[in-house]
Structure formats: structure tokens, C-alpha cells
Amino acid sequence: MTDALLINARLATLDGPGYGLIERGALAITDGRITWIGASADLPADHAALPRHDLGERLITPAPIDCHTHLIHGGDRAREFELRLQGASYAEIARAGGGILSTVAATRAADEDTLVAAALPWLDALLAEGVATVEVKSGYGLDPETELRMLRAARRLESLRQIRIVTTFLGAHACPPENDPDTYVDSICIPTLHTAHAEGLVDAVDGFCEGIAFTPAQIARVFDAARALDLPVKLHAEQLSHTGGTALAARYNALSADHVEYATEDDARAMAAAGTVAVLLPGAFYTLHETQAPPIAAFRAQGVRMALATDCNPGSSPLSSILLTMNMGCTLFRLTPEEALRGITTHAAAALGLTDRGRLAPGLRADLAVWNVENPAELAWRIGFNPLHQRWFNGAPC
Ligand code: DI6
Ligand code: FE
């Protein structure tokens, strides 16, 4: 691992209030960690001998983190896109056996190599925008074999790219056609979670709490199983309607409640008390022509941390741009560009339970994005433009 001294940069540290900007800054890296950060003029003599990289006054931010994706999946859903444009709703397509279940059929039919190869172009699009940590969910298998295959495929991405993958078991994503929901949860989903955990394939546990998926009581059984294994939980909650998932997630001290368009002020209070992050997914809101925006004002008032993620999946959010996600968060949900940047860094890390990244500070991982922009707000401002100059992963440019 090379040590390095980055000089002549503007630093958006996100450490402290606002962007935490440092002008004419320097950042020292040893063994993949940030060892010093501050104004160049204050650089201690013992760091001055490190190999220097002059960044030409470019902006450095923490590397983006995509904290909610369904990157591993078989097939595509372009036909469903056409049907929705002709007026069919997401829920109608799901009830007719399309939607998530059509991706389940395609994923069951794909071997591990095929799943990995299909995921790489989506992943590479994220890497091209500086992303250094990606969460990947299972949930398109809904049988033991395919759920495990998805998680193994997700883990394999780490050996093929310079990226940290966080895996989430989403067995409770939809009920497979061959089961009823209660039998599925108790006889398939929970036993599969045990097997996947024993293989070291699970970092967190998720579910889809919704009229077209699982009830709070069913999700609670999955969460109890997660708790017994000492695994953190998160939940797709209040995406299409209000079913009580957010309150349930807060009761289990979930890392995050995701989507949350239909969450209420009470839900925001419960999330704040539990420290549960709201993961906003504007790509799904946009794709599904949703009109109910998440309760941003209540989240702000209660001090709920808001993260932003792509929800990259073939159905409700075929989005693999973290920059466009920031722009959508601002334009569709009226986040400030500062909230959007925090949403893909500091708060995205919190949504994954990671405390060693998402800010620029001594001791944290040197996962960095160097941008050809002057001001951080430019990252959320432009549409379809990628100003990334360089990505640093674990202390090295790549
Ligand atoms: N909500 C979503 O937005 C994704 N999963 C979920 O529970 C969509 C999954 C899909 O449509 O394939
Ligand atoms: Fe999702």
C-alpha cells in the first residue's frame, strides 16, 4: 500500500457542520487511512516527505457510498416499462405475477457467473462516479439455493473490482408463487437466513413490508431471527402505502427505513428516537410516477438523518448513477445539495452501520473522490454529466 500526500485541493470533509470546507487543503494517507487533514500551511513536518499528488485546486469529497441496491439480478424488465407506460401500475403488474416475480424467474435460471457478469456494467457505472462502497441485496431468489447464489455473486464483485460490497439478506422481498407468505417466511426465508449467515454471506437483514409483500407481523419474525444472529436490520417501508413498517423498524432499532414516501410525523419521531436513518430512493419515486414525497420537513424537524441511494434494480429503479440520484433528491424531494452530499456519504455510511468512512477525518478510510468542480453544489446541479477526476480506494488512486 502506498502512502501519499494530496496537496493543493479543496476539501469537503463533511466533518462538522455544513460541507466542512478546507481551502488550499492537504490530506495525508498511510496504510489506506487518512492520517492528517487540514490547510497546507499547517502541514506537520513529518508528513511533508510523503509522495505528493498535486490536485490542481480540485475538490475532494469522501467517496460516494450507494447504500441500497439490487445490483445482482437476472434478466431485464423493459417489457414491464412499456406496460406501465400504457397505464398498468407497479402493483397491478406485481399481482399479475410480473414485477419482482419475473426477475425471480430470470435470477433462478442464471448461474453465478452469469449473475456476476450481468452486474458488472451496473457496478462499473457507479465506480465511474467515484463510488467505493456498495450495498447489494438478495431477494430475487426466494428459494435457498438462489438466495445463496445471489449473495455469493455479490461477494465475488469484491475480487473483480476495487470496491467494498456490503451484503444484505432480503429473503422477505416477495412471496414466491409456490408458497403462501406465512409458510414461506417460517419454512424457507428464516432457515435460509441461518444458512447464509453460517456461510458468512450476510452483513444485514432487510424485508419488504407492503400490501403486495409482507405484513409487519411476518417481518417481525424475520427480524427476531436476525436479532438472534446478532445481525442488524433495515426495511423497505411505506413505499406504496402506510402499513406500519417504519414503526416496526424503529422498534427493532433498524439501521434504516428505506423509501418511506408514506411515513408520517409519528414515524419520523420514532425513527429519530431509534437513530434509524431514512434512506430516500428518488429513482423509484421517479420511475413509478409516485406523487407522495417522503416527509422531508418532519425528518428535518426531528433530526432524522437522510441518506440517498440508487435502489438500482431492473423494475422500480433502473438507475446506476449516484450523481443523478443526488440531483433527483434535490429536484424531486427538495433536499439541499449539502443534504444530498451528506446523503451519499456520511448518512449512507450510517445506513450501513459503518463508522470508518463517509467523512474526511484522521483514522477513517482513505476512500476519496476527486472532482473537476469548484463548489460541492455542482455535484447535484448538473444532469447527465460526470465531473469525476479520480477515485481513491483504500488509500490508492484507481
Ligand atoms: N421496492 C423496490 O423499489 C424494489 N424492491 C422493493 O421492495 C423493487 C424491486 C423490483 O421491482 O424488482
Ligand atoms: Fe429496494
Short mmCIF file of C-alpha atoms and ligand atoms in Angstrom, two decimals:
data_model
loop_
_atom_site.label_atom_id
_atom_site.label_comp_id
_atom_site.label_asym_id
_atom_site.label_seq_id
_atom_site.Cartn_x
_atom_site.Cartn_y
_atom_site.Cartn_z
CA MET A 1 0.00 0.00 0.00
CA THR A 2 1.40 3.39 -0.98
CA ASP A 3 1.44 6.32 1.35
CA ALA A 4 0.54 9.66 -0.17
CA LEU A 5 0.16 13.35 0.43
CA LEU A 6 -2.60 15.07 -1.54
CA ILE A 7 -1.95 18.79 -1.83
CA ASN A 8 -3.47 21.84 -3.47
CA ALA A 9 -7.06 20.64 -3.03
CA ARG A 10 -10.35 21.98 -1.71
CA LEU A 11 -11.67 19.53 0.86
CA ALA A 12 -15.35 18.97 1.62
CA THR A 13 -14.76 16.99 4.81
CA LEU A 14 -18.41 16.81 5.97
CA ASP A 15 -16.80 16.65 9.39
CA GLY A 16 -18.76 19.13 11.48
CA PRO A 17 -21.47 21.49 10.24
CA GLY A 18 -22.06 22.34 6.57
CA TYR A 19 -19.67 20.97 3.98
CA GLY A 20 -16.75 21.31 6.39
CA LEU A 21 -14.75 23.05 3.64
CA ILE A 22 -10.99 23.46 3.87
CA GLU A 23 -9.42 25.74 1.25
CA ARG A 24 -5.88 25.08 -0.01
CA GLY A 25 -6.02 21.83 1.88
CA ALA A 26 -3.80 18.79 2.22
CA LEU A 27 -4.58 15.23 3.17
CA ALA A 28 -2.03 12.61 4.25
CA ILE A 29 -2.60 8.87 3.80
CA THR A 30 -0.76 5.98 5.46
CA ASP A 31 -1.75 2.31 5.09
CA GLY A 32 -5.09 3.17 3.49
CA ARG A 33 -6.14 5.54 6.26
CA ILE A 34 -6.30 9.31 6.48
CA THR A 35 -3.59 10.34 8.95
CA TRP A 36 -3.79 14.11 8.69
CA ILE A 37 -6.10 16.67 7.11
CA GLY A 38 -6.03 20.45 7.17
CA ALA A 39 -4.76 23.60 5.49
CA SER A 40 -1.49 23.04 3.61
CA ALA A 41 0.09 25.87 5.58
CA ASP A 42 -0.35 23.86 8.78
CA LEU A 43 1.09 20.58 7.45
CA PRO A 44 3.33 18.97 10.11
CA ALA A 45 6.91 18.39 9.03
CA ASP A 46 6.75 14.61 9.46
CA HIS A 47 4.12 14.35 6.66
CA ALA A 48 5.97 16.65 4.25
CA ALA A 49 8.19 13.86 2.88
CA LEU A 50 5.30 11.63 1.67
CA PRO A 51 4.94 11.19 -2.14
CA ARG A 52 2.98 14.24 -3.32
CA HIS A 53 -0.04 14.41 -5.61
CA ASP A 54 -0.89 17.97 -6.70
CA LEU A 55 -4.64 18.07 -7.32
CA GLY A 56 -4.71 21.42 -9.08
CA GLU A 57 -7.29 23.00 -6.76
CA ARG A 58 -9.83 20.27 -7.43
CA LEU A 59 -12.48 19.32 -4.89
CA ILE A 60 -12.06 16.19 -2.73
CA THR A 61 -15.06 14.58 -1.05
CA PRO A 62 -15.44 11.26 0.74
CA ALA A 63 -16.05 8.58 -1.92
CA PRO A 64 -19.79 8.12 -2.52
CA ILE A 65 -21.50 5.11 -0.91
CA ASP A 66 -24.53 3.51 -2.57
CA CYS A 67 -26.33 2.11 0.49
CA HIS A 68 -29.35 0.45 -1.23
CA THR A 69 -29.08 -1.61 -4.42
CA HIS A 70 -30.44 -4.78 -6.00
CA LEU A 71 -27.41 -4.97 -8.29
CA ILE A 72 -27.44 -8.77 -8.61
CA HIS A 73 -30.37 -9.91 -10.75
CA GLY A 74 -31.19 -11.92 -13.84
CA GLY A 75 -32.94 -10.62 -16.95
CA ASP A 76 -34.40 -7.19 -17.59
CA ARG A 77 -37.81 -5.52 -17.21
CA ALA A 78 -38.02 -3.39 -20.34
CA ARG A 79 -41.38 -5.02 -21.23
CA GLU A 80 -42.81 -4.00 -17.86
CA PHE A 81 -41.62 -0.46 -18.53
CA GLU A 82 -43.69 -0.49 -21.72
CA LEU A 83 -46.73 -1.86 -19.86
CA ARG A 84 -46.50 0.84 -17.21
CA LEU A 85 -46.36 3.48 -19.93
CA GLN A 86 -49.62 2.03 -21.25
CA GLY A 87 -51.21 2.59 -17.85
CA ALA A 88 -50.58 -0.57 -15.78
CA SER A 89 -49.45 0.21 -12.24
CA TYR A 90 -46.43 -1.36 -10.48
CA ALA A 91 -48.75 -3.10 -8.00
CA GLU A 92 -51.06 -4.44 -10.77
CA ILE A 93 -48.10 -5.90 -12.65
CA ALA A 94 -46.82 -7.47 -9.42
CA ARG A 95 -50.23 -9.01 -8.61
CA ALA A 96 -50.42 -10.47 -12.13
CA GLY A 97 -47.16 -12.38 -11.48
CA GLY A 98 -44.87 -9.89 -13.24
CA GLY A 99 -42.72 -7.35 -11.46
CA ILE A 100 -40.36 -8.77 -8.83
CA LEU A 101 -41.50 -12.33 -9.63
CA SER A 102 -40.44 -12.05 -13.28
CA THR A 103 -36.94 -11.11 -12.08
CA VAL A 104 -37.11 -14.06 -9.66
CA ALA A 105 -37.71 -16.44 -12.59
CA ALA A 106 -34.79 -14.95 -14.54
CA THR A 107 -32.49 -14.99 -11.50
CA ARG A 108 -33.29 -18.62 -10.67
CA ALA A 109 -32.36 -19.52 -14.25
CA ALA A 110 -28.96 -17.77 -14.10
CA ASP A 111 -25.78 -19.39 -12.73
CA GLU A 112 -23.35 -17.48 -10.51
CA ASP A 113 -21.02 -16.47 -13.36
CA THR A 114 -23.96 -15.10 -15.34
CA LEU A 115 -25.20 -13.08 -12.36
CA VAL A 116 -21.73 -11.62 -11.77
CA ALA A 117 -21.22 -10.77 -15.46
CA ALA A 118 -24.64 -9.11 -15.63
CA ALA A 119 -23.93 -7.00 -12.54
CA LEU A 120 -20.55 -5.64 -13.65
CA PRO A 121 -21.81 -3.00 -16.13
CA TRP A 122 -24.16 -1.59 -13.47
CA LEU A 123 -21.34 -1.62 -10.91
CA ASP A 124 -18.87 -0.03 -13.34
CA ALA A 125 -21.28 2.85 -13.92
CA LEU A 126 -21.25 3.51 -10.16
CA LEU A 127 -17.45 3.22 -9.95
CA ALA A 128 -17.10 5.74 -12.79
CA GLU A 129 -18.72 8.28 -10.45
CA GLY A 130 -16.32 7.53 -7.62
CA VAL A 131 -18.43 5.10 -5.56
CA ALA A 132 -16.27 2.98 -3.22
CA THR A 133 -18.86 1.08 -1.13
CA VAL A 134 -21.99 -0.59 -2.49
CA GLU A 135 -24.69 -2.44 -0.60
CA VAL A 136 -26.15 -5.39 -2.54
CA LYS A 137 -29.31 -7.28 -1.57
CA SER A 138 -30.52 -10.79 -2.27
CA GLY A 139 -34.27 -11.17 -2.72
CA TYR A 140 -34.71 -12.33 -6.32
CA GLY A 141 -34.18 -15.99 -5.44
CA LEU A 142 -36.81 -16.66 -2.78
CA ASP A 143 -35.51 -20.23 -2.54
CA PRO A 144 -32.45 -21.29 -0.53
CA GLU A 145 -30.24 -22.11 -3.48
CA THR A 146 -30.81 -18.90 -5.43
CA GLU A 147 -30.69 -16.58 -2.41
CA LEU A 148 -27.27 -18.03 -1.51
CA ARG A 149 -26.11 -17.81 -5.13
CA MET A 150 -27.04 -14.12 -5.25
CA LEU A 151 -25.09 -13.38 -2.08
CA ARG A 152 -22.04 -15.32 -3.30
CA ALA A 153 -22.19 -13.42 -6.59
CA ALA A 154 -22.37 -10.14 -4.68
CA ARG A 155 -19.31 -11.04 -2.57
CA ARG A 156 -17.39 -12.04 -5.71
CA LEU A 157 -17.64 -8.50 -7.06
CA GLU A 158 -15.04 -7.54 -4.44
CA SER A 159 -12.47 -9.77 -6.10
CA LEU A 160 -13.15 -8.28 -9.54
CA ARG A 161 -13.16 -4.57 -8.74
CA GLN A 162 -11.64 -2.19 -6.18
CA ILE A 163 -14.84 -1.93 -4.17
CA ARG A 164 -16.24 -2.80 -0.77
CA ILE A 165 -19.51 -4.76 -1.02
CA VAL A 166 -21.92 -4.93 1.92
CA THR A 167 -24.41 -7.79 1.57
CA THR A 168 -27.99 -7.71 2.79
CA PHE A 169 -30.26 -10.75 3.02
CA LEU A 170 -33.66 -9.79 1.56
CA GLY A 171 -35.40 -13.17 1.61
CA ALA A 172 -38.62 -11.40 2.63
CA HIS A 173 -38.83 -9.41 -0.63
CA ALA A 174 -41.84 -11.13 -2.22
CA CYS A 175 -43.73 -14.36 -1.71
CA PRO A 176 -42.73 -16.94 -4.33
CA PRO A 177 -45.60 -18.41 -6.39
CA GLU A 178 -45.13 -21.89 -4.86
CA ASN A 179 -45.83 -20.74 -1.25
CA ASP A 180 -48.17 -18.76 0.97
CA PRO A 181 -46.49 -15.87 2.83
CA ASP A 182 -46.57 -17.38 6.35
CA THR A 183 -45.19 -20.74 5.25
CA TYR A 184 -42.57 -19.01 3.11
CA VAL A 185 -41.34 -16.81 5.97
CA ASP A 186 -41.15 -19.62 8.53
CA SER A 187 -40.07 -22.60 6.40
CA ILE A 188 -37.88 -21.02 3.74
CA CYS A 189 -36.88 -17.43 4.43
CA ILE A 190 -35.71 -17.81 8.05
CA PRO A 191 -33.92 -21.17 7.58
CA THR A 192 -32.16 -19.70 4.50
CA LEU A 193 -31.04 -16.72 6.57
CA HIS A 194 -29.43 -19.17 9.02
CA THR A 195 -27.59 -20.98 6.23
CA ALA A 196 -26.44 -17.76 4.57
CA HIS A 197 -25.23 -16.39 7.89
CA ALA A 198 -23.32 -19.61 8.64
CA GLU A 199 -21.54 -19.18 5.29
CA GLY A 200 -20.55 -15.63 6.23
CA LEU A 201 -22.66 -14.14 3.44
CA VAL A 202 -24.84 -11.73 5.43
CA ASP A 203 -23.97 -8.28 6.79
CA ALA A 204 -27.58 -7.15 7.42
CA VAL A 205 -31.20 -8.30 7.02
CA ASP A 206 -33.93 -6.47 5.07
CA GLY A 207 -37.59 -7.04 4.16
CA PHE A 208 -40.36 -5.53 2.06
CA CYS A 209 -43.26 -4.51 4.30
CA GLU A 210 -46.12 -3.72 1.93
CA GLY A 211 -49.59 -4.79 0.82
CA ILE A 212 -48.07 -6.69 -2.13
CA ALA A 213 -45.34 -8.24 0.03
CA PHE A 214 -45.24 -8.96 3.81
CA THR A 215 -47.13 -7.74 6.87
CA PRO A 216 -45.42 -6.19 9.92
CA ALA A 217 -46.12 -9.43 11.86
CA GLN A 218 -44.33 -11.52 9.22
CA ILE A 219 -41.41 -9.08 9.01
CA ALA A 220 -41.16 -9.12 12.83
CA ARG A 221 -40.48 -12.87 12.71
CA VAL A 222 -37.63 -12.30 10.23
CA PHE A 223 -36.27 -9.50 12.43
CA ASP A 224 -36.42 -11.77 15.50
CA ALA A 225 -34.33 -14.32 13.60
CA ALA A 226 -31.86 -11.56 12.63
CA ARG A 227 -31.62 -10.39 16.21
CA ALA A 228 -30.90 -13.93 17.43
CA LEU A 229 -27.96 -13.98 14.97
CA ASP A 230 -26.81 -10.51 16.08
CA LEU A 231 -27.39 -9.09 12.60
CA PRO A 232 -28.59 -5.51 12.07
CA VAL A 233 -31.88 -4.95 10.24
CA LYS A 234 -33.30 -2.45 7.75
CA LEU A 235 -36.64 -2.33 5.95
CA HIS A 236 -38.36 -1.30 2.71
CA ALA A 237 -41.14 0.61 4.47
CA GLU A 238 -44.11 2.77 3.45
CA GLN A 239 -43.11 2.76 -0.24
CA LEU A 240 -46.55 2.39 -1.83
CA SER A 241 -48.83 2.76 1.21
CA HIS A 242 -48.67 3.14 5.00
CA THR A 243 -48.51 -0.31 6.62
CA GLY A 244 -46.59 0.38 9.84
CA GLY A 245 -43.19 -0.84 8.65
CA THR A 246 -41.33 2.26 9.79
CA ALA A 247 -42.59 2.00 13.37
CA LEU A 248 -41.66 -1.70 13.32
CA ALA A 249 -38.18 -0.88 12.01
CA ALA A 250 -37.70 1.71 14.75
CA ARG A 251 -38.85 -0.80 17.37
CA TYR A 252 -36.03 -3.10 16.25
CA ASN A 253 -33.52 -0.20 16.20
CA ALA A 254 -33.13 -0.71 12.45
CA LEU A 255 -30.13 0.86 10.74
CA SER A 256 -32.52 2.33 8.18
CA ALA A 257 -36.06 2.54 6.89
CA ASP A 258 -35.98 2.89 3.11
CA HIS A 259 -38.32 4.62 0.60
CA VAL A 260 -40.64 5.99 3.36
CA GLU A 261 -42.80 8.07 0.99
CA TYR A 262 -45.90 7.31 3.10
CA ALA A 263 -44.21 7.71 6.50
CA THR A 264 -45.87 10.11 8.96
CA GLU A 265 -44.65 12.61 11.52
CA ASP A 266 -45.06 9.96 14.22
CA ASP A 267 -42.89 7.63 12.16
CA ALA A 268 -40.26 10.39 11.90
CA ARG A 269 -40.32 10.78 15.69
CA ALA A 270 -39.92 7.02 16.20
CA MET A 271 -37.03 6.92 13.72
CA ALA A 272 -35.28 9.81 15.43
CA ALA A 273 -35.59 8.14 18.83
CA ALA A 274 -34.19 4.87 17.46
CA GLY A 275 -31.41 6.51 15.40
CA THR A 276 -32.86 4.90 12.27
CA VAL A 277 -31.66 6.54 9.03
CA ALA A 278 -34.23 7.43 6.34
CA VAL A 279 -32.88 6.11 3.03
CA LEU A 280 -34.55 8.13 0.26
CA LEU A 281 -34.78 6.49 -3.16
CA PRO A 282 -35.81 9.13 -5.69
CA GLY A 283 -35.11 6.80 -8.64
CA ALA A 284 -38.07 4.60 -7.63
CA PHE A 285 -40.25 7.65 -6.92
CA TYR A 286 -39.43 8.94 -10.41
CA THR A 287 -39.81 5.63 -12.25
CA LEU A 288 -43.17 4.79 -10.65
CA HIS A 289 -44.58 8.30 -11.21
CA GLU A 290 -45.14 8.49 -7.44
CA THR A 291 -46.65 11.75 -6.28
CA GLN A 292 -46.36 11.38 -2.50
CA ALA A 293 -42.91 12.62 -1.46
CA PRO A 294 -41.28 11.45 1.80
CA PRO A 295 -41.92 13.73 4.82
CA ILE A 296 -38.66 15.66 4.47
CA ALA A 297 -39.80 18.53 6.71
CA ALA A 298 -40.65 16.10 9.52
CA PHE A 299 -37.30 14.31 9.10
CA ARG A 300 -35.51 17.65 9.33
CA ALA A 301 -37.57 18.80 12.31
CA GLN A 302 -36.93 15.53 14.20
CA GLY A 303 -33.27 15.32 13.24
CA VAL A 304 -33.66 12.06 11.29
CA ARG A 305 -30.54 11.51 9.19
CA MET A 306 -31.39 11.24 5.48
CA ALA A 307 -29.38 9.08 3.10
CA LEU A 308 -29.81 8.87 -0.68
CA ALA A 309 -29.30 5.74 -2.77
CA THR A 310 -29.98 4.46 -6.28
CA ASP A 311 -32.19 1.43 -5.36
CA CYS A 312 -30.54 0.11 -8.55
CA ASN A 313 -32.91 -2.68 -9.72
CA PRO A 314 -34.45 -3.74 -13.03
CA GLY A 315 -38.03 -2.86 -12.04
CA SER A 316 -38.73 0.22 -9.98
CA SER A 317 -35.37 1.99 -10.36
CA PRO A 318 -33.07 1.01 -13.24
CA LEU A 319 -30.67 3.71 -12.07
CA SER A 320 -26.92 3.35 -11.73
CA SER A 321 -25.88 6.98 -11.28
CA ILE A 322 -25.23 8.29 -7.80
CA LEU A 323 -24.87 11.83 -9.23
CA LEU A 324 -28.29 11.70 -10.87
CA THR A 325 -29.63 10.34 -7.58
CA MET A 326 -28.32 13.48 -5.86
CA ASN A 327 -29.94 15.68 -8.49
CA MET A 328 -33.25 13.83 -8.15
CA GLY A 329 -33.08 14.11 -4.36
CA CYS A 330 -32.80 17.88 -4.71
CA THR A 331 -35.28 18.40 -7.55
CA LEU A 332 -37.94 15.84 -6.55
CA PHE A 333 -37.62 15.95 -2.75
CA ARG A 334 -36.18 19.47 -2.34
CA LEU A 335 -33.11 18.36 -0.45
CA THR A 336 -30.34 20.92 -0.38
CA PRO A 337 -27.17 19.98 -2.32
CA GLU A 338 -25.46 19.76 1.07
CA GLU A 339 -28.07 17.27 2.33
CA ALA A 340 -27.65 15.33 -0.92
CA LEU A 341 -23.86 15.09 -0.48
CA ARG A 342 -24.23 14.02 3.13
CA GLY A 343 -26.89 11.58 1.95
CA ILE A 344 -24.48 9.69 -0.30
CA THR A 345 -21.57 9.81 2.16
CA THR A 346 -21.93 10.28 5.95
CA HIS A 347 -25.54 9.22 6.23
CA ALA A 348 -25.17 6.41 3.67
CA ALA A 349 -22.38 5.02 5.86
CA ALA A 350 -24.68 5.25 8.90
CA ALA A 351 -27.42 3.39 6.99
CA LEU A 352 -24.92 0.51 6.64
CA GLY A 353 -23.66 0.74 10.21
CA LEU A 354 -20.18 1.78 9.00
CA THR A 355 -18.30 4.28 11.13
CA ASP A 356 -14.95 4.20 9.30
CA ARG A 357 -15.98 6.13 6.17
CA GLY A 358 -18.32 8.79 4.80
CA ARG A 359 -16.36 11.76 6.17
CA LEU A 360 -12.80 13.01 5.80
CA ALA A 361 -11.09 12.79 9.18
CA PRO A 362 -7.96 11.22 10.66
CA GLY A 363 -8.36 7.49 11.27
CA LEU A 364 -11.03 6.98 8.59
CA ARG A 365 -10.55 5.01 5.37
CA ALA A 366 -8.93 6.94 2.53
CA ASP A 367 -11.80 6.29 0.08
CA LEU A 368 -11.95 9.57 -1.81
CA ALA A 369 -13.46 11.16 -4.90
CA VAL A 370 -11.57 13.97 -6.64
CA TRP A 371 -13.84 16.14 -8.78
CA ASN A 372 -13.32 18.68 -11.54
CA VAL A 373 -15.60 21.16 -9.79
CA GLU A 374 -15.07 24.18 -7.61
CA ASN A 375 -18.10 24.00 -5.34
CA PRO A 376 -19.74 20.92 -3.85
CA ALA A 377 -23.21 22.06 -5.00
CA GLU A 378 -22.09 21.44 -8.60
CA LEU A 379 -22.23 17.68 -7.93
CA ALA A 380 -26.01 17.76 -7.50
CA TRP A 381 -26.63 20.54 -10.02
CA ARG A 382 -25.77 19.10 -13.43
CA ILE A 383 -27.79 16.34 -15.09
CA GLY A 384 -26.10 13.57 -17.05
CA PHE A 385 -22.58 14.91 -16.53
CA ASN A 386 -19.77 13.20 -14.65
CA PRO A 387 -17.02 15.51 -13.35
CA LEU A 388 -15.03 12.75 -11.59
CA HIS A 389 -11.27 13.26 -11.98
CA GLN A 390 -10.03 10.36 -9.86
CA ARG A 391 -11.28 7.75 -7.41
CA TRP A 392 -9.15 6.68 -4.45
CA PHE A 393 -9.89 3.34 -2.86
CA ASN A 394 -8.26 2.25 0.36
CA GLY A 395 -5.52 4.86 0.02
CA ALA A 396 -4.60 4.40 -3.66
CA PRO A 397 -5.81 6.00 -6.90
CA CYS A 398 -7.65 3.59 -9.17
N1 DI6 B 1 -39.02 -1.96 -3.55
C1 DI6 B 1 -38.31 -1.57 -4.59
O1 DI6 B 1 -38.29 -0.47 -5.04
C2 DI6 B 1 -37.51 -2.71 -5.09
N2 DI6 B 1 -37.84 -3.70 -4.14
C3 DI6 B 1 -38.74 -3.23 -3.30
O2 DI6 B 1 -39.17 -3.90 -2.38
C4 DI6 B 1 -38.03 -3.05 -6.45
C5 DI6 B 1 -37.79 -4.43 -6.85
C6 DI6 B 1 -38.32 -4.73 -8.22
O3 DI6 B 1 -39.30 -4.13 -8.73
O4 DI6 B 1 -37.74 -5.65 -8.83
FE FE B 2 -35.13 -1.60 -2.91
#
